[in-house]
Every structure is written in structure tokens, then in C-alpha cells.
Amino acid sequence: MNKIDTRAKMPSFEEMNLIKKFLDDTTLFLGPDPEIMQNHDLMPRTAQEDEAITRVSDSHIVAKIRDRIQAGCDEGYEMVEQMGAAPGAKWGDVITGVYSASGDLAIASAGGVLIFSALVHHPIKFIIKNWMNDPTVGVKEGDGFIHNDSRYGNVHNTDQSMILPIFHKGKLVCWVASTVHEGENGAIEPGGMPSMAESPSDEGLKMSPFKVVENYQIKRDILTFLQNSVREPKLQYEDMKVKLFACLRIKQRIEETLNSDGPEALVSTLRLTMENVRAEVKRRVSEWPDMTVKTYIIQDSTLRENCVVKINCKLTKTGDRLIFDFRGSSPEFTNRATNTIVAGLKGMLAQVFLCYVWPDLPRGQAAFAPIEVITDPHSIVNCSYDAPNSQSLMSIFTGFTAGQHAVAKFLYSCPEKFTKVHAPTFNMINTFIWGGVSQHGETLGNLCADLNGMGAGARVDRDGEHALAPIFATMADIGEQELNEEEVPFLQLVSKKMTRDAIAPGKYRGGQGYTMMVATKDSEQWGFMTTAQGAKIPPIQGLFGGYACGCYPLSKVQGVDVYDILLNQPEKFRHSIEEIMNEQPFEGARYTTHHMGMGFEISKRGELFMISQGAGAGYGDVLERDPVGVVRDIEEGLMSPEVAARLYKVVFDPVTLAIDFDATEKARADERKARIARSVPYSEFVKGWNKPKPPTHLQYFGCWGDDVDTLYMGSPDRTRRGDEPRPNYMTHPKDVRIAELEQRLMALGAMGGEKQ
Amino acid sequence: MKIPMTEYLRIDLDKEKWECRVCDHEIAPAEGNYKEGLLVHNRDPREIHPPILDPERYRFTFSPDPEWVRILEFCCPNCGTQVETEYAIPGHPPLQDMQVDVPALKAQWARRGPDMLPDAGPAVVPGRGHGH
Ligand SMILES: [Zn+2]
């Protein structure tokens, strides 16, 4: 048979230009721009910046102006915190920042959630690239842009930003922005972070950056549309105004600087601040030992079902280069919400450094700019446009912990330290997300600020602090529950009481988490959800022989009205999850336990939902813990005497708790001998332990061992290559359950002849 | 020079060995995996993180699920100090968590000199520990 020549004629140079012009003129959709979204480094120095630095580079002037801009950002931050309507705003889940004319974050407020502002440079760069020269949009003085779609640069679409360009004599000199965790966004579940989302279309309002303010006025037509798109229309308006006015206050402070010192001084300050921080980070990294550190963190659920999802991290330092390699982490889930865009992971890793390693550096984008990040495409830490990511916190937080755990091993030997070496902080948002109609008839959807009460990791020389701060905002507060209760129809019947024996032991123990028990009271249209992992596998690792935290489940008591109990038989009430669940004091009630991915569930009056915040990890060998510290933990109700004696080998009088130091020393020496006796040499151990593939009894996602090229997708014989994306669908947990039950019915011959 | 690398491990730059900081035991070659010179115990996580809810009645108890995760405890074969823990999926090969570039470490410390050795936490004293 003759071969037919099917090769087409190659287009000429002129034709290629014509094709390119045609494509440029007829772009049908401006999706997230990979050139913007994959890059977290600073933009190149512009001619305007070069000229400004030639004119002004005196370090005293730069420091003075930086302090003034910093104070302006802090002022804006205070305004949002004081006036914002979102619960997140009230407790510090906000931030403000000033960005260079090219869009880089130069200076952020000292308080607040740094990761928000560390991501806003992406939407600003999108505006610069696409709207600035578009005759139908444009960027003018008095404009303001809104944004929340994470795919264009955000953690998740519950965070909304207001972005303002700042002009001086008609020329763009910088941008200011304010970002708030707003909560409601019209997703399939209230509160803005749906774990039930199976596609981006389930995640509610998705705003690519667009103009919503002209002449410093919010455009009413667009505002009304946005209000109709969410469950809290008043909050939407109020907080857009608050963010706008915070930006205007920062603008005012910038204008004062422009008038007193001129635009070159401002432009030079923003640029030099970033360049100097970037150079200082390189210097600090070069002081670390050249080494590769490996760790992994396990997510034990997708929030819909329990399974094993690996976050794999290899951190390599060579000279002044630092490279995070997350290849081998789980493939993205096509229909689960726990994926993150890679910019979200990077933003959270930036927090490792700016909040925990080098908190002395000016807060901005530059501190992470020179650090490199490698991921597999379409993985859980670098998900595609089509993957839902409303619960990206699960992956950015476990990614953060992997980074925090790895970094500690580099820092120990460094002569120059800026913070103390410490074990990982607890990393899950163990709190109640809530929604419905309040006792005042308002439609609400948001969460308890207890998410900010994560236990801190133990440090090199002292215990971790209890319920200290969330990993995303070291200055945030856990809020006043009593104030909250004036607006919502439920009470926290037990709040801020440490959960006994939910410990992270070590020479220095982790800071512990506290119990929360909620019950709806004054609404028939009210419910809760919880969105955390770690009910089967701890979501952190211990450090240098210390242990991680344990696990944290959800407990429910249904078929009871505890408000009736409290009124009529108050002696029956108990103040710990342990006592309520084990003693079951309310007759006829149902007592159940669950993983922490509870989809939104309507609650009945007086039914109990009970959870605990988590503990930060422990540091060092438990046998080196000061016996006095062990007894203090017993006295403070952190640990029961039996557990303390068994774990720490401290000998004390059960009544007086007086320590027998000599007996303790002997018990500890015996335990060291017992360790040696029960342990086996490494080479022998791995012969029995190591398996070539993941176990068949677990749904496992990610690489196994050091082979990062092969990613398992739920079973030992289903894989993809790291660099070759494949869909990864999960079956609805209810369908899984129905199939199990049908199998049983079938086996019993009880299907009743149902036609198939 | 001996560089403290973790709470319990140091590298002797001259001998190029990982050593125990508690008992001076020589553990493994510095460029290799220090875990190869330690002993390992496969710990049931319920022994460290005790069930708070009755395991007879409840699926979730505050303890990690021993079929889903184990704690690998690594200790010094000479003094029994617990040097490292690894929360591991059953059968997952233990990680080489620290792979040191020894020539680079030597060069770095040759430039610094012993005066720069870090104040790397309290001295490690076996036995009673340091009561306050
Ligand atoms: Zn030893």
C-alpha cells in the first residue's frame, strides 16, 4: 500500500505572526495564568525602581519610611479587626499590606495572617497583566478590585481581598490590599469551607480579580449581585466597606510619605526592603549545614472518608540554596476538597520562616522568595484548575508541619539562631463551623475562633504552651465565647478545659488542647460541621525522641436535651468528654464517635457535639523529663497519675504526689535497660518490617518509601507516575456503605428478588 | 571537633562518625544513616496515647489506630536513650531523616572554629535529669 503524505505545509513567519495576533485578539477566557501562579520570587527591578534607588538609598531614610509604612499597615489592620463583621476579623484572621508597582508584597501588617497577603501578589499581577491595558477595564485612581478565587492566588475562596492602586501625579507607585477570612461564600455548606464540595462548582462564589470600586465608591449593582451570592448579605457589604476604608487609611499614610519625602523615597524603600530581606535570607540559609532531611506527614482522611494520604517532604540545603521537594505526595483528588494550589503551600511554608524561624525579618514576600519548591503536577499540593480546593487547609497545614519538622533538624547545630528549636505545632482547625438561622432571625454561617487555640510544640528548653496560637497567625486570639453567644443560638457548655491525657509526651511536653462541648438552644434551624483530620493518625511528628500528639475524634450525644437535664437533674451533667461518653449519664441517649470530617448537620436542642483542640508535639526522651514537671502536669489535670507513672517512670505517692527521686532514678535506669532488651538492631528490624508496597487493608495515596516516581492511588495495584496526571475519583461514602449492606443482604438471600 | 546535630546526636568531624551525646557511643559513619547504628522498637501507639474513651464501646477513642500507624522508637544500643521517633504507616521503610554532606560540614566548621559551637540546649545528663 502506498503511504499518503499527510504532513501539512509549515506556516511562514508572516503567517505565524498573523496566527499569534488572531489568538491574542480572540482570547475566550482569561483563566489563572501559570506564569503568574507558579512564580513566588520577586519581579525584576524596574527602570522606575532603579532610578528611585539611584536618588534615595540612605539606609536611615529607608528605615524611617519603612517604619511609617509599617505603622500604616498596622493601623489598617486595627481598623479591620475592630470594625470587621466576620468573626475571623474580630480575632485577627485578617491582614493588610503594601505592594510594589509590579505587585510584590513589600510590607505587611505586623499582626494577622501573613499567608493571605503572601498570596495577594498573584491577583495584583493578574490585574497588571490583563486589566491595566484593557480598554474595557483599566486601572485608574479611585479604583478598587475584589478577589477570592484561590486559583488566581488565595488560600481558599472564603478569604476576600480588596485591592487598591495608589497613584502619585497620575503615575502608579504601589498597591495596597486588605484581606479577611470572611466565612460565608455561598458554597454548598455554610461557613465558606465546604468539605462536601466535589467540584469547584460546589464551592460557592469564585471571584477572579475584578473592579468593584470606582471613585472610591463601592458599585451598588455589583455589590447587590455579590450579596445575593452568599448567605450573609449584610456581612458582605459591611466588610467590603471596612476593607476599602482600611486601604484608604493606608493610602493616606502613603500620601503623607509621598508629600514629605517624594515618590522616589517610597519606591526605593519598598524595593530595597524586599531586596535586602531576600539577600539576608540567602545569608542565613548559608549558615545551615549542607544536608538533606526527609519527613512525611499523614492526612488520615479526605474529610469524607478515612484513608491514608501522604505529604512527602525532602528538604535539601546546599550553599545558599534551600529546596523543598514535595514530590511523592498524594495525587490530587478529583472529587474531594482537600487539594491546594501550589501557591497556597508556598504561602504556608513562608509562615514557617516568618512566624517560627526568623520572626525578626520584615514581613513580606521576600523572605520566601529565594527558597525553591518542587511538586508533582496535579498532586494534592499542586492541584489543577478543575480540582476542588475549599479544604486546602488540610494540605497546606500538613505541608507546613512537614516543613517545620524538617527545618528544626537544620537549626540545631547553627551557632546563630533567631528563635528556639522546637517540635511541630498542632496543625488542625479543631473547632465548630456553624450556620443556620439565629435566635434573632438572622441567617448566619461561620465558625468558633477556637480554631486559633492550637497547642504549641515543645521547645529545646521548655514545655510547649497550651492553646497558644494557630500556625497561620501567631498573634490571633481564641475570642470571647460569651460575646459570640449573644449572636448565635448555641452555648459552649464546656469550653477552654484541658482534655486530660490527650498528650504529646517528651523531655519537654507539647502544649495541650482544650475541650469544647456545644449544644443548640434557641433555633430549630441550626447546625454544625467539623473539618479536621487526625482521628486515626496524628497529623504531626515528634522531635528528637519526643512523641507527637494523639488523635482527636468527634463525639455526639443525641436523643437528649441537656438543657432539660441542667434544669431538672443538674447532678447528672459531666464536664469532660471522658466522663460523659464512658459513664453515659443520660438514659436513653445515643452516644457515638466519628472522625472529624462531619459534613454540615442540623442539630436538635440540647444534643451534645464534643471535640478537643490538639497538642503540639513533644521534644526529647520522656525519661529525661523533670519529675517535678510530671507531677505538675498531674496537678494541673493534663494527665492522669497512672498514665504519668507508666510513661515517665516517675515514682510518687498516689495520695500526696510526693516524688521518690531515688526510686524514680532506678525506674528510669531499668526502663533504659528494658528498651535495649525489647528493641532490635536496625538491619534486623527492617527485614521484618519493610514491605515493598502499601498494605492492602488501607486506602493509601502517595509514594511508598523512596520511590517518588510511583504514586499509589488507593490500592497497591493502582498507581500513576508522579509526572503523569490521572483522575482520582472517590466513591461517595454512602454508596460504599450501601454496597457493603447489599452484599450482606445478598449473602443472607434477603434482597427480596429485586431486579438488577 | 564534635558538632551537636540533634538533642542526642553529634558528628565527630575527625573520626567522621555519628556519636551519642549521652554516652559517647559511636553509632554510625557520619555520611550514612545514623538509624542503622540504633535499636528499633515497633510501639503500639495506644501505649503512648492512651484511649480516653472506652475502646470496647467506641470506634474512635483518642488513641491512634494501631492498624493504621505505628511508632518506631529508635534508641542508643549502649545507654538506651530514645534518640528519635517516627510515626510510620505499617511496613513503610524508615526514613533516612538526616543525610549530611560531611566535607561541607568540615569546611563550614573549619571556617568557624570551636568557639562558635552552639549553645544547643541544656547539657544532657543521664539518670535523674536536671531538676530545677
Ligand atoms: Zn548513648
PDB file of N, CA and C and ligand atoms in Angstrom, chain B residues 20 22-23 25 76 79, ligand 1:
ATOM      1  N   CYS B  20      26.634   9.186  70.141  1.00  0.00           N
ATOM      2  CA  CYS B  20      25.607   9.506  71.123  1.00  0.00           C
ATOM      3  C   CYS B  20      26.149  10.594  72.054  1.00  0.00           C
ATOM      4  N   VAL B  22      24.916  11.340  74.892  1.00  0.00           N
ATOM      5  CA  VAL B  22      24.707  10.975  76.291  1.00  0.00           C
ATOM      6  C   VAL B  22      25.836  10.075  76.784  1.00  0.00           C
ATOM      7  N   CYS B  23      26.210   9.069  75.979  1.00  0.00           N
ATOM      8  CA  CYS B  23      27.184   8.070  76.473  1.00  0.00           C
ATOM      9  C   CYS B  23      28.431   7.984  75.603  1.00  0.00           C
ATOM     10  N   HIS B  25      28.815   6.784  72.784  1.00  0.00           N
ATOM     11  CA  HIS B  25      28.858   5.591  71.936  1.00  0.00           C
ATOM     12  C   HIS B  25      28.957   5.994  70.463  1.00  0.00           C
ATOM     13  N   CYS B  76      19.622   4.403  71.583  1.00  0.00           N
ATOM     14  CA  CYS B  76      21.060   4.130  71.592  1.00  0.00           C
ATOM     15  C   CYS B  76      21.281   2.718  72.151  1.00  0.00           C
ATOM     16  N   CYS B  79      23.238   3.173  75.834  1.00  0.00           N
ATOM     17  CA  CYS B  79      22.658   3.802  77.028  1.00  0.00           C
ATOM     18  C   CYS B  79      21.127   3.788  77.028  1.00  0.00           C
TER      19      CYS B  79
HETATM   20 ZN    ZN C   1      24.035   6.531  74.235  1.00  0.00          ZN
END
